[in-house]
mmCIF file of C-alpha atoms and ligand atoms in Angstrom:
data_model
loop_
_atom_site.group_PDB
_atom_site.id
_atom_site.type_symbol
_atom_site.label_atom_id
_atom_site.label_comp_id
_atom_site.label_asym_id
_atom_site.label_seq_id
_atom_site.Cartn_x
_atom_site.Cartn_y
_atom_site.Cartn_z
ATOM 1 C CA MET B 16 -1.217 -20.790 7.243
ATOM 2 C CA THR B 17 -3.443 -20.327 4.197
ATOM 3 C CA PRO B 18 -2.475 -22.789 1.434
ATOM 4 C CA PRO B 19 -0.833 -20.804 -1.373
ATOM 5 C CA ASP B 20 -1.762 -23.470 -3.951
ATOM 6 C CA ASP B 21 -5.500 -22.779 -3.700
ATOM 7 C CA PRO B 22 -6.894 -23.712 -7.176
ATOM 8 C CA ALA B 23 -9.380 -20.828 -7.037
ATOM 9 C CA MET B 24 -6.520 -18.357 -6.710
ATOM 10 C CA VAL B 25 -5.507 -16.309 -9.737
ATOM 11 C CA ARG B 26 -1.828 -16.883 -10.390
ATOM 12 C CA VAL B 27 0.194 -16.476 -13.571
ATOM 13 C CA LEU B 28 3.747 -17.181 -12.420
ATOM 14 C CA ALA B 29 4.734 -20.189 -10.345
ATOM 15 C CA ASP B 30 6.943 -19.657 -7.288
ATOM 16 C CA ASP B 31 10.053 -20.171 -9.405
ATOM 17 C CA GLY B 32 8.979 -17.629 -12.034
ATOM 18 C CA THR B 33 7.790 -20.174 -14.595
ATOM 19 C CA TYR B 34 4.820 -19.024 -16.669
ATOM 20 C CA ALA B 35 2.186 -21.445 -15.345
ATOM 21 C CA PRO B 36 -1.277 -19.831 -15.163
ATOM 22 C CA SER B 37 -3.767 -21.389 -12.759
ATOM 23 C CA ALA B 38 -7.210 -22.352 -14.085
ATOM 24 C CA ALA B 39 -8.601 -19.210 -12.455
ATOM 25 C CA ALA B 40 -6.061 -17.100 -14.349
ATOM 26 C CA GLU B 41 -7.087 -18.244 -17.838
ATOM 27 C CA GLU B 42 -9.629 -15.486 -18.362
ATOM 28 C CA TYR B 43 -7.048 -12.845 -17.426
ATOM 29 C CA LEU B 44 -4.353 -13.903 -19.865
ATOM 30 C CA PRO B 45 -5.353 -11.450 -22.632
ATOM 31 C CA LEU B 46 -4.577 -8.628 -20.176
ATOM 32 C CA ILE B 47 -1.118 -10.097 -19.566
ATOM 33 C CA ASP B 48 -0.523 -10.688 -23.284
ATOM 34 C CA ALA B 49 -1.312 -7.021 -23.945
ATOM 35 C CA LEU B 50 1.616 -5.901 -21.769
ATOM 36 C CA ALA B 51 4.725 -4.699 -23.599
ATOM 37 C CA ASP B 52 8.223 -5.764 -22.565
ATOM 38 C CA THR B 53 8.733 -2.271 -21.195
ATOM 39 C CA ASP B 54 5.685 -2.700 -18.924
ATOM 40 C CA LEU B 55 7.123 -5.920 -17.495
ATOM 41 C CA GLU B 56 10.433 -4.157 -16.924
ATOM 42 C CA THR B 57 8.671 -1.271 -15.221
ATOM 43 C CA PHE B 58 6.923 -3.656 -12.809
ATOM 44 C CA TYR B 59 10.256 -5.208 -11.915
ATOM 45 C CA ARG B 60 12.000 -1.863 -11.562
ATOM 46 C CA ASP B 61 9.226 -0.520 -9.314
ATOM 47 C CA MET B 62 9.610 -3.501 -6.990
ATOM 48 C CA VAL B 63 13.398 -3.344 -6.761
ATOM 49 C CA VAL B 64 13.403 0.414 -6.240
ATOM 50 C CA VAL B 65 10.829 0.356 -3.457
ATOM 51 C CA ARG B 66 12.669 -2.452 -1.702
ATOM 52 C CA ALA B 67 15.813 -0.311 -1.671
ATOM 53 C CA PHE B 68 13.818 2.691 -0.465
ATOM 54 C CA ASP B 69 12.123 0.612 2.218
ATOM 55 C CA ARG B 70 15.439 -0.764 3.494
ATOM 56 C CA GLN B 71 16.923 2.722 3.491
ATOM 57 C CA ALA B 72 13.970 4.087 5.463
ATOM 58 C CA THR B 73 14.263 1.238 7.971
ATOM 59 C CA ASN B 74 17.948 2.091 8.425
ATOM 60 C CA LEU B 75 17.146 5.780 8.792
ATOM 61 C CA GLN B 76 14.739 4.937 11.588
ATOM 62 C CA ARG B 77 17.483 2.910 13.288
ATOM 63 C CA GLN B 78 19.772 5.924 13.007
ATOM 64 C CA GLY B 79 17.217 8.072 14.809
ATOM 65 C CA GLN B 80 16.132 10.002 11.731
ATOM 66 C CA LEU B 81 12.551 8.692 11.724
ATOM 67 C CA ALA B 82 10.110 8.077 14.549
ATOM 68 C CA LEU B 83 8.713 4.943 12.948
ATOM 69 C CA TRP B 84 8.795 2.960 9.715
ATOM 70 C CA PRO B 85 6.263 0.368 8.509
ATOM 71 C CA PRO B 86 8.162 -1.812 6.014
ATOM 72 C CA SER B 87 6.574 -2.973 2.763
ATOM 73 C CA PHE B 88 9.205 -5.729 2.436
ATOM 74 C CA GLY B 89 7.595 -8.747 0.732
ATOM 75 C CA GLN B 90 4.433 -7.000 -0.431
ATOM 76 C CA GLU B 91 5.943 -5.339 -3.505
ATOM 77 C CA ALA B 92 4.104 -7.417 -6.129
ATOM 78 C CA ALA B 93 0.646 -6.891 -4.648
ATOM 79 C CA GLN B 94 1.285 -3.152 -4.448
ATOM 80 C CA VAL B 95 3.025 -2.581 -7.778
ATOM 81 C CA GLY B 96 0.616 -4.755 -9.783
ATOM 82 C CA SER B 97 -2.474 -3.082 -8.350
ATOM 83 C CA ALA B 98 -1.093 0.458 -8.566
ATOM 84 C CA ARG B 99 0.017 0.033 -12.176
ATOM 85 C CA ALA B 100 -3.515 -1.153 -13.010
ATOM 86 C CA ALA B 101 -5.073 2.186 -12.072
ATOM 87 C CA ARG B 102 -5.654 4.942 -14.604
ATOM 88 C CA PRO B 103 -4.523 8.556 -14.046
ATOM 89 C CA GLN B 104 -8.060 9.736 -13.245
ATOM 90 C CA ASP B 105 -8.544 7.059 -10.574
ATOM 91 C CA HIS B 106 -8.216 7.663 -6.843
ATOM 92 C CA VAL B 107 -6.106 5.812 -4.301
ATOM 93 C CA PHE B 108 -6.876 5.428 -0.601
ATOM 94 C CA PRO B 109 -3.837 3.857 1.090
ATOM 95 C CA SER B 110 -3.435 2.469 4.573
ATOM 96 C CA TYR B 111 0.119 3.078 5.917
ATOM 97 C CA ARG B 112 2.352 0.551 4.165
ATOM 98 C CA GLU B 113 1.666 1.294 0.505
ATOM 99 C CA HIS B 114 4.841 3.229 -0.195
ATOM 100 C CA VAL B 115 5.238 2.181 -3.814
ATOM 101 C CA VAL B 116 1.568 2.722 -4.536
ATOM 102 C CA CYS B 117 2.037 6.338 -3.492
ATOM 103 C CA THR B 118 5.255 6.869 -5.434
ATOM 104 C CA ILE B 119 3.839 5.270 -8.595
ATOM 105 C CA ARG B 120 0.996 7.784 -8.391
ATOM 106 C CA GLY B 121 3.539 10.604 -8.113
ATOM 107 C CA VAL B 122 3.993 11.245 -4.382
ATOM 108 C CA ASP B 123 7.568 12.254 -3.545
ATOM 109 C CA PRO B 124 9.039 9.585 -1.219
ATOM 110 C CA ILE B 125 10.413 12.356 0.999
ATOM 111 C CA ASP B 126 6.805 13.251 1.839
ATOM 112 C CA ILE B 127 6.307 9.751 3.287
ATOM 113 C CA ILE B 128 9.583 10.198 5.158
ATOM 114 C CA ARG B 129 8.465 13.566 6.548
ATOM 115 C CA LEU B 130 5.326 11.944 7.892
ATOM 116 C CA MET B 131 7.268 9.145 9.586
ATOM 117 C CA ARG B 132 9.741 11.660 10.980
ATOM 118 C CA GLY B 133 6.859 13.379 12.715
ATOM 119 C CA LEU B 134 7.186 16.636 10.801
ATOM 120 C CA THR B 135 3.651 16.754 9.454
ATOM 121 C CA HIS B 136 0.149 15.560 10.286
ATOM 122 C CA GLY B 137 -0.576 14.636 6.669
ATOM 123 C CA GLY B 138 2.406 14.230 4.390
ATOM 124 C CA TRP B 139 1.232 15.561 1.050
ATOM 125 C CA ASP B 140 -1.612 17.477 -0.548
ATOM 126 C CA PRO B 141 -4.033 15.015 -2.182
ATOM 127 C CA ALA B 142 -5.470 17.854 -4.265
ATOM 128 C CA ASP B 143 -2.096 18.644 -5.827
ATOM 129 C CA PRO B 144 -2.203 17.054 -9.300
ATOM 130 C CA ARG B 145 1.404 15.888 -8.879
ATOM 131 C CA ASN B 146 0.197 13.441 -6.220
ATOM 132 C CA GLY B 147 -2.052 11.466 -8.561
ATOM 133 C CA ASN B 148 -5.243 11.553 -6.455
ATOM 134 C CA THR B 149 -3.505 9.801 -3.575
ATOM 135 C CA ARG B 150 -5.229 10.293 -0.238
ATOM 136 C CA LEU B 151 -3.251 10.439 2.967
ATOM 137 C CA TYR B 152 -1.994 7.528 5.024
ATOM 138 C CA THR B 153 -4.128 6.635 7.989
ATOM 139 C CA LEU B 154 -3.061 4.601 10.987
ATOM 140 C CA VAL B 155 -6.652 4.259 12.155
ATOM 141 C CA LEU B 156 -7.320 0.763 10.851
ATOM 142 C CA GLY B 157 -10.032 0.579 8.221
ATOM 143 C CA SER B 158 -11.060 4.236 8.365
ATOM 144 C CA GLN B 159 -9.881 4.753 4.802
ATOM 145 C CA THR B 160 -12.429 2.219 3.559
ATOM 146 C CA LEU B 161 -15.224 4.465 4.824
ATOM 147 C CA HIS B 162 -13.583 7.510 3.270
ATOM 148 C CA SER B 163 -13.348 5.626 0.003
ATOM 149 C CA ALA B 164 -16.966 4.471 0.024
ATOM 150 C CA GLY B 165 -18.095 8.036 0.704
ATOM 151 C CA TYR B 166 -15.895 9.325 -2.079
ATOM 152 C CA GLY B 167 -17.218 6.618 -4.394
ATOM 153 C CA MET B 168 -20.794 7.668 -3.596
ATOM 154 C CA GLY B 169 -19.795 11.219 -4.501
ATOM 155 C CA LEU B 170 -18.438 10.033 -7.853
ATOM 156 C CA VAL B 171 -21.788 8.343 -8.544
ATOM 157 C CA PHE B 172 -23.867 11.345 -7.444
ATOM 158 C CA ASP B 173 -21.753 13.734 -9.512
ATOM 159 C CA GLY B 174 -21.914 11.598 -12.655
ATOM 160 C CA ARG B 175 -18.120 11.249 -12.792
ATOM 161 C CA THR B 176 -18.242 7.521 -13.401
ATOM 162 C CA GLY B 177 -20.163 4.916 -15.368
ATOM 163 C CA THR B 178 -20.795 7.179 -18.367
ATOM 164 C CA GLY B 179 -19.169 4.752 -20.789
ATOM 165 C CA ASP B 180 -16.108 6.910 -21.438
ATOM 166 C CA PRO B 181 -13.085 4.929 -20.187
ATOM 167 C CA GLU B 182 -10.856 7.986 -20.591
ATOM 168 C CA ARG B 183 -12.918 10.048 -18.179
ATOM 169 C CA ASP B 184 -14.850 7.690 -15.909
ATOM 170 C CA GLU B 185 -13.261 7.564 -12.461
ATOM 171 C CA ALA B 186 -12.816 4.631 -10.106
ATOM 172 C CA LEU B 187 -10.963 4.167 -6.845
ATOM 173 C CA ILE B 188 -8.961 1.560 -5.019
ATOM 174 C CA VAL B 189 -8.705 1.277 -1.262
ATOM 175 C CA TYR B 190 -6.001 -0.723 0.529
ATOM 176 C CA TYR B 191 -6.392 -2.457 3.874
ATOM 177 C CA GLY B 192 -4.991 -5.444 5.734
ATOM 178 C CA ASP B 193 -6.130 -8.821 7.033
ATOM 179 C CA GLY B 194 -6.394 -7.473 10.559
ATOM 180 C CA ALA B 195 -8.292 -4.388 9.440
ATOM 181 C CA SER B 196 -10.716 -6.655 7.599
ATOM 182 C CA SER B 197 -12.331 -7.467 10.959
ATOM 183 C CA GLN B 198 -12.792 -3.799 11.798
ATOM 184 C CA GLY B 199 -16.403 -2.577 11.727
ATOM 185 C CA ASP B 200 -15.520 0.326 9.442
ATOM 186 C CA VAL B 201 -14.617 -2.074 6.634
ATOM 187 C CA HIS B 202 -17.962 -3.836 6.843
ATOM 188 C CA GLU B 203 -19.899 -0.590 6.967
ATOM 189 C CA ALA B 204 -17.941 0.602 3.943
ATOM 190 C CA MET B 205 -18.817 -2.578 2.062
ATOM 191 C CA VAL B 206 -22.513 -2.180 2.853
ATOM 192 C CA PHE B 207 -22.539 1.366 1.515
ATOM 193 C CA ALA B 208 -20.357 0.542 -1.485
ATOM 194 C CA ALA B 209 -22.597 -2.352 -2.495
ATOM 195 C CA SER B 210 -25.812 -0.438 -1.860
ATOM 196 C CA TYR B 211 -24.721 2.578 -3.896
ATOM 197 C CA GLN B 212 -22.736 0.541 -6.429
ATOM 198 C CA THR B 213 -19.679 2.714 -5.950
ATOM 199 C CA PRO B 214 -16.922 2.411 -8.560
ATOM 200 C CA GLN B 215 -14.330 0.894 -6.296
ATOM 201 C CA VAL B 216 -12.000 -1.963 -5.559
ATOM 202 C CA PHE B 217 -11.467 -3.147 -1.986
ATOM 203 C CA PHE B 218 -7.872 -4.368 -2.133
ATOM 204 C CA LEU B 219 -7.010 -6.488 0.874
ATOM 205 C CA GLN B 220 -3.372 -7.365 1.360
ATOM 206 C CA ASN B 221 -3.437 -10.526 3.400
ATOM 207 C CA ASN B 222 0.157 -10.504 4.644
ATOM 208 C CA HIS B 223 -0.712 -13.203 7.192
ATOM 209 C CA TRP B 224 -0.176 -11.063 10.284
ATOM 210 C CA ALA B 225 -1.833 -8.222 12.169
ATOM 211 C CA ILE B 226 1.170 -7.295 14.289
ATOM 212 C CA SER B 227 1.472 -10.523 16.377
ATOM 213 C CA VAL B 228 -1.970 -11.934 15.546
ATOM 214 C CA PRO B 229 -2.027 -14.567 12.775
ATOM 215 C CA VAL B 230 -4.628 -14.315 10.030
ATOM 216 C CA ALA B 231 -6.187 -17.652 11.011
ATOM 217 C CA THR B 232 -7.826 -15.947 13.982
ATOM 218 C CA GLN B 233 -9.565 -13.359 11.798
ATOM 219 C CA SER B 234 -12.113 -15.462 9.956
ATOM 220 C CA ARG B 235 -13.732 -18.872 9.520
ATOM 221 C CA VAL B 236 -13.805 -18.366 5.756
ATOM 222 C CA PRO B 237 -11.152 -17.146 3.326
ATOM 223 C CA LEU B 238 -11.196 -13.373 3.625
ATOM 224 C CA TYR B 239 -12.166 -12.730 -0.002
ATOM 225 C CA ARG B 240 -15.441 -14.557 0.548
ATOM 226 C CA ARG B 241 -16.598 -11.887 2.936
ATOM 227 C CA GLY B 242 -16.980 -9.555 -0.053
ATOM 228 C CA GLU B 243 -19.421 -12.014 -1.622
ATOM 229 C CA GLY B 244 -21.635 -11.676 1.436
ATOM 230 C CA TYR B 245 -22.153 -8.032 0.568
ATOM 231 C CA GLY B 246 -22.944 -8.815 -3.058
ATOM 232 C CA MET B 247 -19.564 -7.933 -4.532
ATOM 233 C CA PRO B 248 -17.733 -10.103 -7.045
ATOM 234 C CA SER B 249 -14.703 -11.205 -5.015
ATOM 235 C CA LEU B 250 -11.575 -13.182 -5.703
ATOM 236 C CA ARG B 251 -8.235 -14.215 -4.354
ATOM 237 C CA VAL B 252 -5.010 -13.522 -6.201
ATOM 238 C CA ASP B 253 -1.451 -14.582 -5.557
ATOM 239 C CA GLY B 254 -0.200 -11.297 -4.184
ATOM 240 C CA ASN B 255 3.430 -12.278 -4.733
ATOM 241 C CA ASP B 256 2.774 -12.500 -8.473
ATOM 242 C CA VAL B 257 2.945 -8.996 -9.916
ATOM 243 C CA LEU B 258 1.368 -10.034 -13.217
ATOM 244 C CA ALA B 259 -1.648 -11.639 -11.553
ATOM 245 C CA SER B 260 -2.062 -8.677 -9.183
ATOM 246 C CA TYR B 261 -1.985 -6.325 -12.152
ATOM 247 C CA ALA B 262 -4.493 -8.297 -14.223
ATOM 248 C CA VAL B 263 -7.149 -8.841 -11.560
ATOM 249 C CA THR B 264 -6.977 -5.217 -10.423
ATOM 250 C CA LYS B 265 -7.095 -3.889 -13.965
ATOM 251 C CA ARG B 266 -10.211 -5.916 -14.732
ATOM 252 C CA ALA B 267 -11.871 -4.941 -11.453
ATOM 253 C CA LEU B 268 -11.143 -1.223 -11.897
ATOM 254 C CA ASP B 269 -12.298 -1.293 -15.527
ATOM 255 C CA GLU B 270 -15.578 -2.895 -14.482
ATOM 256 C CA ALA B 271 -16.005 -0.476 -11.588
ATOM 257 C CA ARG B 272 -15.357 2.490 -13.897
ATOM 258 C CA ALA B 273 -17.940 1.107 -16.352
ATOM 259 C CA GLY B 274 -20.631 1.287 -13.676
ATOM 260 C CA GLU B 275 -20.703 -2.356 -12.591
ATOM 261 C CA GLY B 276 -20.201 -1.587 -8.922
ATOM 262 C CA PRO B 277 -17.593 -2.477 -6.307
ATOM 263 C CA ARG B 278 -15.288 -5.497 -6.315
ATOM 264 C CA ALA B 279 -13.176 -7.160 -3.620
ATOM 265 C CA ILE B 280 -9.718 -8.618 -4.119
ATOM 266 C CA GLU B 281 -7.729 -10.524 -1.517
ATOM 267 C CA ALA B 282 -4.034 -10.558 -2.415
ATOM 268 C CA LEU B 283 -2.283 -13.367 -0.617
ATOM 269 C CA THR B 284 1.168 -12.163 0.353
ATOM 270 C CA TYR B 285 3.524 -12.108 3.297
ATOM 271 C CA ARG B 286 5.002 -9.424 5.515
ATOM 272 C CA MET B 287 8.646 -10.484 5.299
ATOM 273 C CA GLY B 288 9.784 -7.868 7.775
ATOM 274 C CA ALA B 289 8.614 -6.560 11.110
ATOM 275 C CA HIS B 290 5.202 -4.939 11.511
ATOM 276 C CA THR B 291 7.006 -1.658 12.117
ATOM 277 C CA THR B 292 10.403 -0.718 13.440
ATOM 278 C CA SER B 293 8.810 -0.941 16.926
ATOM 279 C CA ASP B 294 8.098 -4.654 16.486
ATOM 280 C CA ASP B 295 10.213 -7.775 16.977
ATOM 281 C CA PRO B 296 8.620 -10.661 15.030
ATOM 282 C CA THR B 297 10.956 -13.262 16.542
ATOM 283 C CA LYS B 298 8.749 -13.008 19.645
ATOM 284 C CA TYR B 299 5.761 -14.565 17.875
ATOM 285 C CA ARG B 300 6.723 -16.367 14.671
ATOM 286 C CA GLY B 301 9.273 -18.889 13.607
ATOM 287 C CA GLY B 302 12.077 -19.096 11.089
ATOM 288 C CA ASP B 303 10.443 -22.001 9.185
ATOM 289 C CA GLU B 304 7.574 -19.815 8.134
ATOM 290 C CA GLU B 305 9.869 -16.982 7.149
ATOM 291 C CA GLN B 306 12.001 -19.334 5.081
ATOM 292 C CA TYR B 307 8.899 -20.735 3.398
ATOM 293 C CA TRP B 308 7.959 -17.257 2.250
ATOM 294 C CA ALA B 309 11.510 -16.236 1.416
ATOM 295 C CA ARG B 310 11.358 -18.923 -1.295
ATOM 296 C CA ARG B 311 8.298 -17.104 -2.651
ATOM 297 C CA ASP B 312 9.918 -13.686 -2.823
ATOM 298 C CA PRO B 313 7.946 -11.608 -5.354
ATOM 299 C CA ILE B 314 11.041 -9.925 -6.787
ATOM 300 C CA ALA B 315 12.984 -13.160 -7.313
ATOM 301 C CA ARG B 316 9.952 -14.622 -9.059
ATOM 302 C CA MET B 317 9.627 -11.760 -11.548
ATOM 303 C CA ARG B 318 13.375 -11.668 -12.065
ATOM 304 C CA ALA B 319 13.383 -15.371 -13.028
ATOM 305 C CA PHE B 320 10.485 -14.767 -15.409
ATOM 306 C CA LEU B 321 12.270 -11.849 -17.109
ATOM 307 C CA GLN B 322 15.462 -13.899 -17.341
ATOM 308 C CA SER B 323 13.550 -16.702 -19.043
ATOM 309 C CA ARG B 324 12.365 -14.141 -21.608
ATOM 310 C CA GLY B 325 15.931 -13.073 -22.300
ATOM 311 C CA ALA B 326 16.343 -9.916 -20.200
ATOM 312 C CA SER B 327 20.016 -8.965 -20.167
ATOM 313 C CA GLN B 328 22.395 -8.735 -17.226
ATOM 314 C CA ALA B 329 22.855 -5.084 -18.192
ATOM 315 C CA PHE B 330 19.147 -4.506 -17.568
ATOM 316 C CA PHE B 331 19.306 -6.038 -14.078
ATOM 317 C CA ASP B 332 22.494 -4.124 -13.263
ATOM 318 C CA GLY B 333 20.857 -0.899 -14.404
ATOM 319 C CA VAL B 334 17.848 -1.484 -12.166
ATOM 320 C CA GLU B 335 20.109 -2.174 -9.175
ATOM 321 C CA ALA B 336 22.018 1.043 -9.836
ATOM 322 C CA ASP B 337 18.790 3.045 -10.170
ATOM 323 C CA ALA B 338 17.487 1.600 -6.896
ATOM 324 C CA ALA B 339 20.710 2.412 -5.052
ATOM 325 C CA ALA B 340 20.691 5.983 -6.409
ATOM 326 C CA TYR B 341 17.034 6.416 -5.412
ATOM 327 C CA ALA B 342 17.693 5.237 -1.857
ATOM 328 C CA ASP B 343 20.819 7.423 -1.613
ATOM 329 C CA ASP B 344 18.835 10.443 -2.702
ATOM 330 C CA VAL B 345 16.225 9.743 -0.014
ATOM 331 C CA ARG B 346 18.949 9.425 2.633
ATOM 332 C CA VAL B 347 20.607 12.695 1.636
ATOM 333 C CA ARG B 348 17.309 14.556 1.615
ATOM 334 C CA THR B 349 16.236 13.004 4.927
ATOM 335 C CA ASN B 350 19.440 14.047 6.639
ATOM 336 C CA ALA B 351 18.817 17.606 5.433
ATOM 337 C CA LEU B 352 15.255 17.793 6.766
ATOM 338 C CA GLY B 353 15.907 19.362 10.145
ATOM 339 C CA GLY B 354 13.550 19.394 13.087
ATOM 340 C CA LEU B 355 9.911 20.032 13.727
ATOM 341 C CA ASP B 356 8.365 23.417 13.131
ATOM 342 C CA THR B 357 6.264 23.106 16.262
ATOM 343 C CA SER B 358 3.526 25.395 14.976
ATOM 344 C CA VAL B 359 2.404 22.806 12.414
ATOM 345 C CA MET B 360 1.080 20.418 15.026
ATOM 346 C CA PHE B 361 -1.409 23.073 16.069
ATOM 347 C CA ASP B 362 -2.176 24.451 12.613
ATOM 348 C CA HIS B 363 -4.425 21.741 11.228
ATOM 349 C CA VAL B 364 -6.257 20.436 14.275
ATOM 350 C CA TYR B 365 -9.342 22.432 13.231
ATOM 351 C CA SER B 366 -9.964 24.366 10.031
ATOM 352 C CA GLU B 367 -10.773 27.491 12.110
ATOM 353 C CA PRO B 368 -8.830 28.873 15.104
ATOM 354 C CA HIS B 369 -9.968 27.302 18.377
ATOM 355 C CA PRO B 370 -9.422 28.803 21.849
ATOM 356 C CA LEU B 371 -8.354 25.509 23.471
ATOM 357 C CA VAL B 372 -5.789 24.815 20.777
ATOM 358 C CA ALA B 373 -4.529 28.409 21.021
ATOM 359 C CA GLN B 374 -4.170 27.979 24.792
ATOM 360 C CA GLN B 375 -2.207 24.741 24.356
ATOM 361 C CA GLN B 376 0.031 26.343 21.746
ATOM 362 C CA ALA B 377 0.783 29.272 24.074
ATOM 363 C CA TRP B 378 1.657 26.850 26.878
ATOM 364 C CA PHE B 379 3.883 24.827 24.562
ATOM 365 C CA THR B 380 5.685 27.907 23.229
ATOM 366 C CA GLU B 381 6.459 29.028 26.761
ATOM 367 C CA TYR B 382 7.593 25.524 27.721
ATOM 368 C CA GLU B 383 9.918 25.334 24.703
ATOM 369 C CA SER B 384 11.416 28.726 25.515
ATOM 370 C CA SER B 385 12.375 27.477 28.981
ATOM 371 C CA PHE B 386 15.196 25.425 27.377
ATOM 372 C CA ASP B 387 18.425 26.845 26.069
ATOM 373 C CA GLN B 388 20.008 25.991 22.688
ATOM 374 C CA GLU B 389 21.495 22.759 24.037
ATOM 375 C CA GLY B 390 18.130 21.629 25.400
ATOM 376 C CA ARG B 391 19.004 22.339 29.086
ATOM 377 C CA ALA B 392 16.185 23.505 31.297
HETATM 378 C C1 TPP X 427 -8.735 1.185 14.918
HETATM 379 C C2 TPP X 427 -7.388 0.660 15.290
HETATM 380 N N1 TPP X 427 -7.271 -0.376 16.134
HETATM 381 C C3 TPP X 427 -6.061 -0.858 16.469
HETATM 382 C C4 TPP X 427 -4.923 -0.281 15.966
HETATM 383 C C5 TPP X 427 -3.536 -0.818 16.359
HETATM 384 N N2 TPP X 427 -2.946 -1.506 15.191
HETATM 385 C C6 TPP X 427 -2.080 -0.868 14.369
HETATM 386 S S1 TPP X 427 -1.604 -1.827 13.090
HETATM 387 C C7 TPP X 427 -2.490 -3.138 13.648
HETATM 388 C C8 TPP X 427 -2.511 -4.437 12.879
HETATM 389 C C9 TPP X 427 -3.008 -4.266 11.476
HETATM 390 O O1 TPP X 427 -2.901 -5.458 10.763
HETATM 391 P P1 TPP X 427 -3.370 -5.550 9.262
HETATM 392 O O2 TPP X 427 -4.684 -4.901 9.065
HETATM 393 O O3 TPP X 427 -3.259 -6.976 8.868
HETATM 394 O O4 TPP X 427 -2.319 -4.661 8.449
HETATM 395 P P2 TPP X 427 -0.740 -4.849 8.325
HETATM 396 O O5 TPP X 427 -0.125 -4.029 9.414
HETATM 397 O O6 TPP X 427 -0.446 -6.301 8.429
HETATM 398 O O7 TPP X 427 -0.385 -4.283 6.995
HETATM 399 C C10 TPP X 427 -3.160 -2.809 14.840
HETATM 400 C C11 TPP X 427 -4.034 -3.729 15.585
HETATM 401 C C12 TPP X 427 -5.073 0.826 15.100
HETATM 402 N N3 TPP X 427 -4.033 1.440 14.555
HETATM 403 N N4 TPP X 427 -6.317 1.269 14.762
HETATM 404 MG MG1 MG X 428 -1.691 -7.931 7.979
#
């Protein structure tokens, strides 16, 4: 297991929520000091709400409402801190577990649900301004890093970044995992990003596991140091510390937007749940490790910090109530979704009609019509 007390790691809050910046965090403290109380409360609220949503979605999968659910349980601080660091004009390229990143940008959680129910190939329209420049989930590990590098090159070519106007210059952040970090696509993306000095942040969530494969098998060096090999300033942050995650991402995106090129961040966190609802982690990891990380829960840490600053019980109660209402709303809307409109799985295979797809659709329509209302052949 990677030691979480690495002195080179940027960390603002200790495990128990005490304000105890590491040496590496010193230079980031002005960014933390600039946060208002309401910002700190928003970070906390985001984390509690997404945990309730995530648990609800996991339950919905168990009830047969979803085909699959990849939980974000445990990774809330890495995701909330980094997402809250982005500006409205920035672009987000998620993997498949960044639920709160998407909702912070404006994506309706029911669109993530629809995807995991198997009702749509995509989920949402990235070009719709309500979705905050959020690209689609991809389950093809690492592919989004290539998409992001290409998009970043486009931003450079089109003069949409690095002009010196922080209100208009655009940057992007791409999320990927420790397992994906060994995928060729990620390395190709880093080569292109560094060569073209794209305005982007490679945000690696090291949650210690790639399904059943532990992170120790992925690399001989800490994963953030791979970024250095491509010529990118790279660092490791405590990914269970929402303040540290916010500060390092904010700095990195600001620098990227200002034309200083790509940056790599490794957020050290832990997947507290299963890989997906198809996985049983008791087959490959032990309770000691889970308990170790349970004591480093990102929400408990921020809660203790807010309590030490005098946040009221009424505030915490209000957040709990909001989270419960949010999850209830998702459940009600999920149960009302209905079944698959089978035409959609053929609609977006190609942008133009294609004879093979048309043939398959005709076959499928005939097959479907061979069943009666109750599904009997
Ligand atoms: C190109 C590719 N290879 C293999 C898989 C199968 N697969 C799905 S998730 C996963 C592990 C990913 O681990 P990591 O990158 O650490 O992300 P995490 O799931 O931990 O968030 C694997 C091997 C895949 N989806 N795509
Ligand atoms: Mg992982």
